[in-house]
Amino acid sequence: ESVVKVTKIKKEQDKGKMEEEAVRLRREIGLLPAVSFIIGTVVGSGIFIAPKGVLMNSGSVGLSLLVWALCGILSLFGALCYAELGTTFTKSGGHYTYLLETLGPLPAFLRLWVEFLFIRPAVASYVSLAFGRYVVEPLFAPCPAPSALIKLVSILGVTFVVAVNCWSVSMASRTQVTLTFIKMFALVLIIIPGVIALAKGKTENFQNGFELESITLDRLPLAFYNGLYAYGGWYFAHLNIPLAIICSMVTVTVFYVLVNVAYYTVMTPAELLLSDAVAVVSKEYYESRSWMLFVGAREGHWPPIFSMIHVRQRTPLPAVLLLYPLVVVMLITGEIYQLINFASFSRWFFIALATLGMLVHRYRFPHHPRPFKVPLVIAVIFTVVCFFIVGLSLYSDPWNTGRSCALTLTGVPVYFVTVHRFRVPHRLTHTFNYCSKQLQILLEVAQQEVQTY
């Protein structure tokens, strides 16, 4: 899940020397790019969408600010846990690899299944919807912006990101660094006027910040879902640890709390709840999850075509293109806050499962090399809190979380039919292999010549 670059391998043959360009992926990233990468992945549309969801489900200004701070702490704990996982299991694949190595193939396949089916399309769709809203709404203010135009701009944004990631991984990496500074600059532009207004005594929105009659504890897990969505991306934090993790997450947490304070100095809670887009900023990436499909295919849990890379651009073209139509469909039919709850249930269930697997692996293999080892108390607290939030969310929003749970379980029969080839007709297998071969020729993709584990 780290930044990946292409390398060339020199091969020697018996009759003289000959240079060949082998198809291979190589990891390469330093401390500053790691901090930039983590912040750039974490900071995105969430901070400009989630404040409404956090306030709506927490019920008060004071509790919403507390939720933001706690989400930052929880994300830091999670990043440290994933740092141990990322340095213990160095294969690509992130969540999928961690579950595969600690709990076995079925949980790993289910993680891949839900990632492909709705988590990644849902995340990319509500990020894209936010992008479209931020671009279009200022042009029509104070009148409502046309919904069709918002979705059209959102689709164009998704198309641009897909094109960048199909063309060049290094270009995507450079664009990510640029967007990091743009997004942080946008946050500064929001924070400074808010702090100035606060210094001038504009504090009426903070009075009675913890009104008991307005607090909705039964919906608190949904407030955490929205807050944690804004912190999403910390699971890439195994790049340079622990310094990059701590620097990145502390910076993001401070910025997020200050941004929300700034919001409340210039907007009343009622005004914030009436707006889906509380600021205008740039759009975040969604390319990195295609690598999970890429690695899953390499392990035999997904069609082999999705483990191939383009012979010239060295990008996982089939995996990226697979996500595109799913994102567009969900973007057209979805609604932002329902999509957040819908995707967050499975996402956080499998995150908790991965850290539980880390604890199980520690117990079963105490002498396994671990370059970084998170304190046990942090790992236990994070795992328990995640399972608690996931379980309570079934009560808070049974419709969206229930559907998410049901779709996860549909992967169980699919696993036994497709992975174990249980009673699959030979004709169907032959047809599938033929279509895969033709698609490989059309997309000009091939298997890696060197496995990058």
XYZ file of C-alpha atoms in Angstrom:
453
model
C 0.000 0.000 0.000
C 3.011 2.270 -0.030
C 4.124 4.449 -2.899
C 5.299 2.139 -5.653
C 7.812 2.914 -8.363
C 9.080 0.986 -11.377
C 12.590 -0.422 -11.515
C 14.570 -2.008 -14.315
C 16.393 -5.314 -13.853
C 19.487 -6.312 -15.811
C 19.583 -9.947 -16.872
C 22.690 -11.832 -18.009
C 22.372 -14.579 -20.575
C 24.904 -17.259 -21.446
C 25.843 -15.701 -24.793
C 26.904 -12.200 -23.872
C 25.187 -9.546 -21.793
C 21.800 -8.233 -22.617
C 19.647 -5.669 -20.830
C 15.947 -6.375 -20.555
C 13.282 -4.326 -18.918
C 11.570 -6.609 -16.428
C 8.084 -5.939 -15.189
C 8.523 -5.214 -11.517
C 7.260 -2.870 -8.800
C 9.613 -1.341 -6.248
C 8.830 0.470 -2.982
C 10.720 3.672 -2.337
C 9.752 6.493 0.010
C 11.514 8.698 2.554
C 10.437 10.330 5.807
C 9.173 13.633 4.385
C 7.248 11.985 1.528
C 5.875 9.498 4.083
C 4.557 12.291 6.319
C 3.208 14.072 3.256
C 1.648 10.851 1.978
C -0.091 10.061 5.268
C -1.361 13.626 5.768
C -2.391 13.834 2.126
C -4.285 10.567 2.368
C -5.941 11.457 5.675
C -6.796 15.079 4.927
C -9.423 15.261 2.251
C -13.094 15.799 1.722
C -13.919 14.259 5.118
C -13.144 17.376 7.124
C -15.457 19.342 4.844
C -18.305 16.792 4.925
C -18.095 15.015 8.274
C -18.722 18.028 10.608
C -22.416 17.895 9.775
C -22.583 14.135 10.402
C -20.664 14.402 13.684
C -22.852 17.241 14.990
C -26.066 15.612 13.767
C -25.312 12.343 15.564
C -23.673 13.749 18.713
C -26.287 16.418 19.402
C -24.102 19.218 20.797
C -21.173 21.421 19.877
C -19.078 20.385 22.871
C -19.589 16.668 22.369
C -18.875 16.974 18.650
C -15.490 18.590 19.380
C -14.775 15.827 21.896
C -15.644 13.224 19.249
C -13.191 14.845 16.831
C -10.389 14.689 19.402
C -11.179 11.080 20.359
C -11.290 10.072 16.696
C -7.804 11.512 16.312
C -6.520 9.512 19.286
C -8.214 6.341 18.038
C -6.745 6.863 14.577
C -3.274 7.300 16.074
C -3.698 4.018 17.977
C -4.860 2.328 14.797
C -1.948 3.725 12.806
C 0.506 2.338 15.358
C -1.188 -1.081 15.208
C -1.024 -1.067 11.423
C 2.605 0.012 11.632
C 3.349 -3.253 13.420
C 1.329 -5.201 10.868
C 2.984 -3.414 7.961
C 6.510 -4.102 9.183
C 5.752 -7.669 10.257
C 4.139 -8.621 6.942
C 5.939 -6.730 4.205
C 3.984 -8.043 1.231
C 1.782 -5.562 -0.599
C -1.956 -5.677 -0.019
C -2.603 -3.901 3.282
C -5.748 -5.121 5.071
C -6.011 -8.165 2.821
C -2.457 -9.330 3.511
C -2.741 -8.784 7.271
C -5.892 -10.913 7.494
C -4.430 -13.561 5.190
C -1.295 -13.926 7.312
C -2.982 -13.826 10.734
C -6.498 -15.296 10.416
C -6.405 -17.222 7.148
C -7.787 -17.047 3.611
C -11.539 -16.789 4.313
C -11.433 -13.502 6.310
C -8.938 -12.143 3.768
C -11.220 -13.047 0.878
C -14.230 -11.484 2.608
C -12.229 -8.291 3.096
C -11.381 -8.294 -0.595
C -14.986 -9.103 -1.477
C -16.541 -6.216 0.446
C -13.761 -3.873 -0.672
C -14.585 -4.604 -4.291
C -18.345 -4.760 -3.833
C -19.096 -1.564 -1.947
C -16.472 -0.114 0.424
C -14.181 1.342 -2.220
C -16.983 2.382 -4.617
C -18.906 3.951 -1.721
C -15.879 5.853 -0.418
C -14.894 7.095 -3.865
C -18.485 8.051 -4.685
C -19.121 10.225 -1.637
C -15.682 11.820 -1.972
C -16.514 12.562 -5.602
C -19.944 13.897 -4.678
C -18.288 16.236 -2.202
C -15.863 17.384 -4.897
C -18.721 18.055 -7.311
C -20.680 19.932 -4.667
C -17.702 22.101 -3.710
C -17.038 23.024 -7.332
C -20.636 23.710 -8.379
C -22.308 25.266 -5.319
C -20.235 28.495 -5.225
C -21.279 29.167 -8.826
C -24.984 29.128 -7.913
C -24.904 30.632 -4.393
C -27.200 31.532 -2.735
C -29.520 29.418 -4.927
C -29.471 25.595 -4.785
C -27.100 23.972 -7.252
C -28.555 21.530 -9.823
C -28.115 17.970 -8.603
C -27.467 16.659 -12.117
C -24.629 19.143 -12.630
C -23.059 18.202 -9.282
C -23.040 14.533 -10.247
C -21.704 15.298 -13.722
C -18.758 17.234 -12.268
C -18.236 14.403 -9.772
C -18.010 11.852 -12.580
C -15.516 14.047 -14.428
C -13.385 14.225 -11.272
C -13.414 10.434 -10.892
C -12.517 10.029 -14.557
C -9.514 12.330 -14.155
C -8.203 10.392 -11.139
C -8.631 7.074 -12.956
C -6.788 8.438 -15.996
C -3.863 9.636 -13.855
C -3.522 6.270 -12.136
C -3.783 4.347 -15.386
C -1.090 6.479 -16.967
C 1.609 6.707 -14.295
C 2.062 5.683 -10.652
C 4.822 8.269 -10.206
C 2.576 11.005 -11.597
C -0.121 9.992 -9.125
C 2.434 10.185 -6.305
C 3.590 13.672 -7.322
C 0.015 14.853 -7.654
C -0.714 13.493 -4.179
C 2.122 15.553 -2.660
C 0.883 18.685 -4.433
C -2.677 18.144 -3.240
C -1.406 17.666 0.312
C -0.114 21.229 0.456
C -3.216 22.586 -1.294
C -5.522 20.903 1.210
C -3.485 21.997 4.219
C -3.420 25.559 2.861
C -7.208 25.431 2.532
C -7.469 24.365 6.179
C -5.245 27.273 7.217
C -7.508 29.676 5.316
C -10.457 28.325 7.308
C -8.701 28.277 10.688
C -7.236 31.810 10.681
C -10.527 33.753 10.272
C -12.158 31.467 12.846
C -9.410 32.022 15.408
C -9.553 35.780 14.812
C -13.316 35.788 15.316
C -12.915 33.684 18.462
C -10.303 36.112 19.820
C -12.750 38.967 19.265
C -15.242 37.251 21.553
C -17.503 35.470 19.082
C -18.254 32.549 21.389
C -22.042 32.393 21.444
C -22.109 29.053 19.618
C -19.940 27.471 22.336
C -22.227 28.458 25.198
C -24.082 25.481 26.673
C -21.942 23.219 24.507
C -22.928 20.086 26.451
C -26.686 20.526 26.729
C -27.946 17.193 28.045
C -31.324 17.402 26.319
C -29.671 17.656 22.889
C -27.152 14.836 23.332
C -28.080 11.627 21.452
C -25.932 8.852 22.899
C -27.685 6.117 20.916
C -26.407 7.683 17.684
C -22.903 8.317 18.986
C -21.365 5.422 16.977
C -22.554 7.152 13.801
C -20.859 10.350 14.975
C -17.641 8.354 15.325
C -18.166 6.834 11.868
C -18.308 10.335 10.375
C -15.336 11.567 12.375
C -13.245 8.490 11.637
C -14.132 8.814 7.963
C -12.390 12.200 7.988
C -9.300 10.531 9.476
C -9.392 7.710 6.929
C -6.021 6.816 5.441
C -3.983 6.237 8.595
C -3.752 2.524 7.683
C -1.062 3.483 5.150
C 1.140 4.577 8.056
C 3.612 1.675 7.982
C 5.801 3.659 5.576
C 8.168 5.248 8.135
C 7.521 4.598 11.797
C 6.957 5.768 14.407
C 7.988 9.353 13.654
C 5.942 9.763 10.474
C 2.850 8.337 12.176
C 3.018 10.544 15.255
C 3.877 13.711 13.321
C 1.149 13.107 10.759
C -1.680 12.146 13.102
C -0.950 14.857 15.695
C -0.852 17.457 12.921
C -4.110 16.248 11.417
C -5.886 16.042 14.801
C -4.890 19.586 15.774
C -5.930 20.911 12.382
C -9.275 19.104 12.475
C -10.211 20.353 15.937
C -9.209 23.910 14.997
C -11.174 23.697 11.748
C -14.306 22.668 13.639
C -13.781 25.468 16.155
C -13.506 27.831 13.180
C -16.728 26.451 11.718
C -18.612 27.088 14.954
C -17.339 30.653 15.226
C -18.782 31.644 11.846
C -21.779 29.289 11.641
C -24.443 28.314 14.121
C -25.067 24.580 14.631
C -28.381 24.969 12.798
C -26.664 26.555 9.788
C -24.053 23.805 9.699
C -26.731 21.098 9.775
C -28.453 22.699 6.779
C -25.329 22.448 4.632
C -23.809 19.304 3.148
C -20.731 21.227 1.982
C -19.335 23.520 4.643
C -16.236 24.533 2.673
C -14.703 24.393 -0.791
C -11.457 22.419 -1.302
C -9.700 20.043 -3.615
C -10.446 16.351 -4.087
C -8.568 13.411 -2.628
C -7.237 10.287 -4.244
C -8.720 6.856 -4.317
C -6.238 4.935 -6.361
C -4.364 2.970 -3.707
C -7.124 0.485 -2.962
C -6.809 -0.955 -6.453
C -3.577 -2.534 -5.181
C -5.592 -4.675 -2.766
C -7.436 -6.198 -5.723
C -4.079 -6.508 -7.463
C -2.527 -8.516 -4.607
C -5.701 -10.549 -4.036
C -5.603 -11.670 -7.649
C -1.942 -12.589 -7.264
C -2.855 -14.814 -4.289
C -5.562 -16.618 -6.298
C -8.514 -14.944 -4.543
C -9.465 -12.828 -7.546
C -9.400 -13.317 -11.340
C -5.755 -13.396 -12.562
C -6.343 -10.563 -15.017
C -6.429 -8.159 -12.054
C -2.918 -9.142 -10.942
C -1.471 -7.933 -14.235
C 0.133 -4.586 -14.968
C 0.440 -2.564 -18.158
C 3.524 -3.583 -20.133
C 4.644 0.022 -20.726
C 3.150 2.195 -17.968
C 3.676 -0.409 -15.186
C 0.331 0.442 -13.595
C -2.345 -2.042 -12.389
C -4.650 -1.013 -15.223
C -7.306 -3.783 -14.938
C -7.704 -3.277 -11.180
C -8.168 0.483 -11.590
C -10.638 0.089 -14.455
C -12.606 -2.468 -12.452
C -13.437 0.131 -9.813
C -14.446 2.893 -12.207
C -17.948 1.713 -13.312
C -18.829 0.666 -9.754
C -17.916 4.118 -8.473
C -19.973 5.841 -11.162
C -23.072 3.719 -10.463
C -22.898 4.313 -6.718
C -22.173 7.994 -7.283
C -25.351 8.392 -9.330
C -27.591 6.464 -6.928
C -26.033 7.231 -3.538
C -26.457 9.833 -0.779
C -23.422 10.996 1.183
C -24.257 10.231 4.821
C -26.020 6.935 4.128
C -22.982 5.833 2.126
C -20.682 6.740 5.019
C -22.647 4.584 7.489
C -23.054 1.850 4.885
C -19.338 1.539 4.138
C -18.039 2.270 7.651
C -19.585 -0.818 9.246
C -17.631 -3.317 7.148
C -14.522 -1.158 7.010
C -14.219 -0.893 10.785
C -15.261 -4.484 11.385
C -12.360 -5.708 9.262
C -9.953 -3.170 10.750
C -10.837 -4.523 14.203
C -10.478 -8.060 12.854
C -7.000 -7.252 11.507
C -5.764 -5.910 14.850
C -7.340 -8.901 16.594
C -5.394 -11.083 14.168
C -2.251 -9.178 15.117
C -2.827 -10.066 18.789
C -3.513 -13.702 17.881
C -0.340 -13.827 15.796
C 1.666 -12.387 18.695
C 0.365 -15.161 20.947
C 0.916 -17.967 18.432
C 4.304 -16.785 17.126
C 5.977 -14.811 19.914
C 9.425 -15.061 18.281
C 8.393 -13.857 14.835
C 10.495 -10.816 13.778
C 8.660 -7.546 14.458
C 10.721 -4.451 13.584
C 8.129 -2.336 15.366
C 5.919 -3.529 18.212
C 3.000 -1.434 19.425
C 2.368 -1.460 23.207
C -0.114 -4.194 24.082
C -2.476 -1.845 25.919
C -2.836 0.353 22.826
C -3.611 -2.645 20.604
C -6.200 -4.020 23.051
C -7.914 -0.650 23.574
C -8.105 -0.017 19.839
C -9.503 -3.468 19.051
C -12.132 -3.384 21.812
C -13.281 0.146 20.953
C -13.593 -0.730 17.255
C -15.709 -3.815 17.940
C -17.829 -1.796 20.384
C -18.513 0.959 17.835
C -19.316 -1.581 15.116
C -21.674 -3.552 17.370
C -23.507 -0.490 18.678
C -23.926 0.915 15.169
C -26.203 -2.034 14.354
C -28.610 -0.529 16.875
C -28.051 3.082 15.809
C -28.626 2.522 12.074
C -29.890 -1.030 11.526
C -30.873 -0.481 7.884
C -27.541 0.661 6.423
C -25.303 -1.352 8.757
C -27.541 -4.416 8.377
C -27.229 -4.288 4.604
C -23.486 -3.925 4.961
C -23.355 -6.994 7.204
C -25.533 -9.016 4.817
C -23.402 -8.147 1.799
C -20.308 -9.202 3.706
C -21.819 -12.627 4.393
C -22.657 -13.142 0.701
C -18.936 -13.541 0.162
C -18.875 -16.855 2.068
C -20.583 -18.973 -0.634
C -18.696 -17.057 -3.323
C -15.433 -18.028 -1.622
C -16.192 -21.751 -1.716
C -17.505 -21.651 -5.292
C -14.760 -19.543 -6.863
C -11.656 -20.162 -4.761
C -12.200 -23.852 -4.016
C -13.890 -24.491 -7.381
C -16.776 -26.316 -5.740
C -18.900 -27.830 -8.560
C -17.941 -25.241 -11.190
C -18.829 -26.476 -14.726
C -15.821 -26.995 -16.994
C -17.497 -25.039 -19.820
C -17.860 -21.999 -17.545
C -14.203 -22.188 -16.537
C -13.131 -22.434 -20.187
C -15.268 -19.421 -21.145
C -13.876 -17.368 -18.289
C -10.281 -18.196 -19.225
C -10.930 -17.272 -22.869
C -12.448 -13.902 -21.906
C -9.544 -13.189 -19.565
C -7.042 -13.886 -22.344
C -8.827 -11.579 -24.784
C -9.057 -8.842 -22.165
C -5.341 -9.202 -21.455
C -4.565 -8.661 -25.138
C -6.923 -5.689 -25.373
C -5.483 -3.904 -22.322
C -1.858 -4.835 -23.105
C -1.176 -6.182 -19.629
C 1.046 -8.997 -18.358
C 2.021 -10.782 -15.175
C 4.992 -9.434 -13.254
C 8.257 -11.166 -14.138
C 9.468 -10.720 -10.552
C 7.158 -11.099 -7.562
C 7.259 -8.025 -5.321
C 6.749 -9.451 -1.851
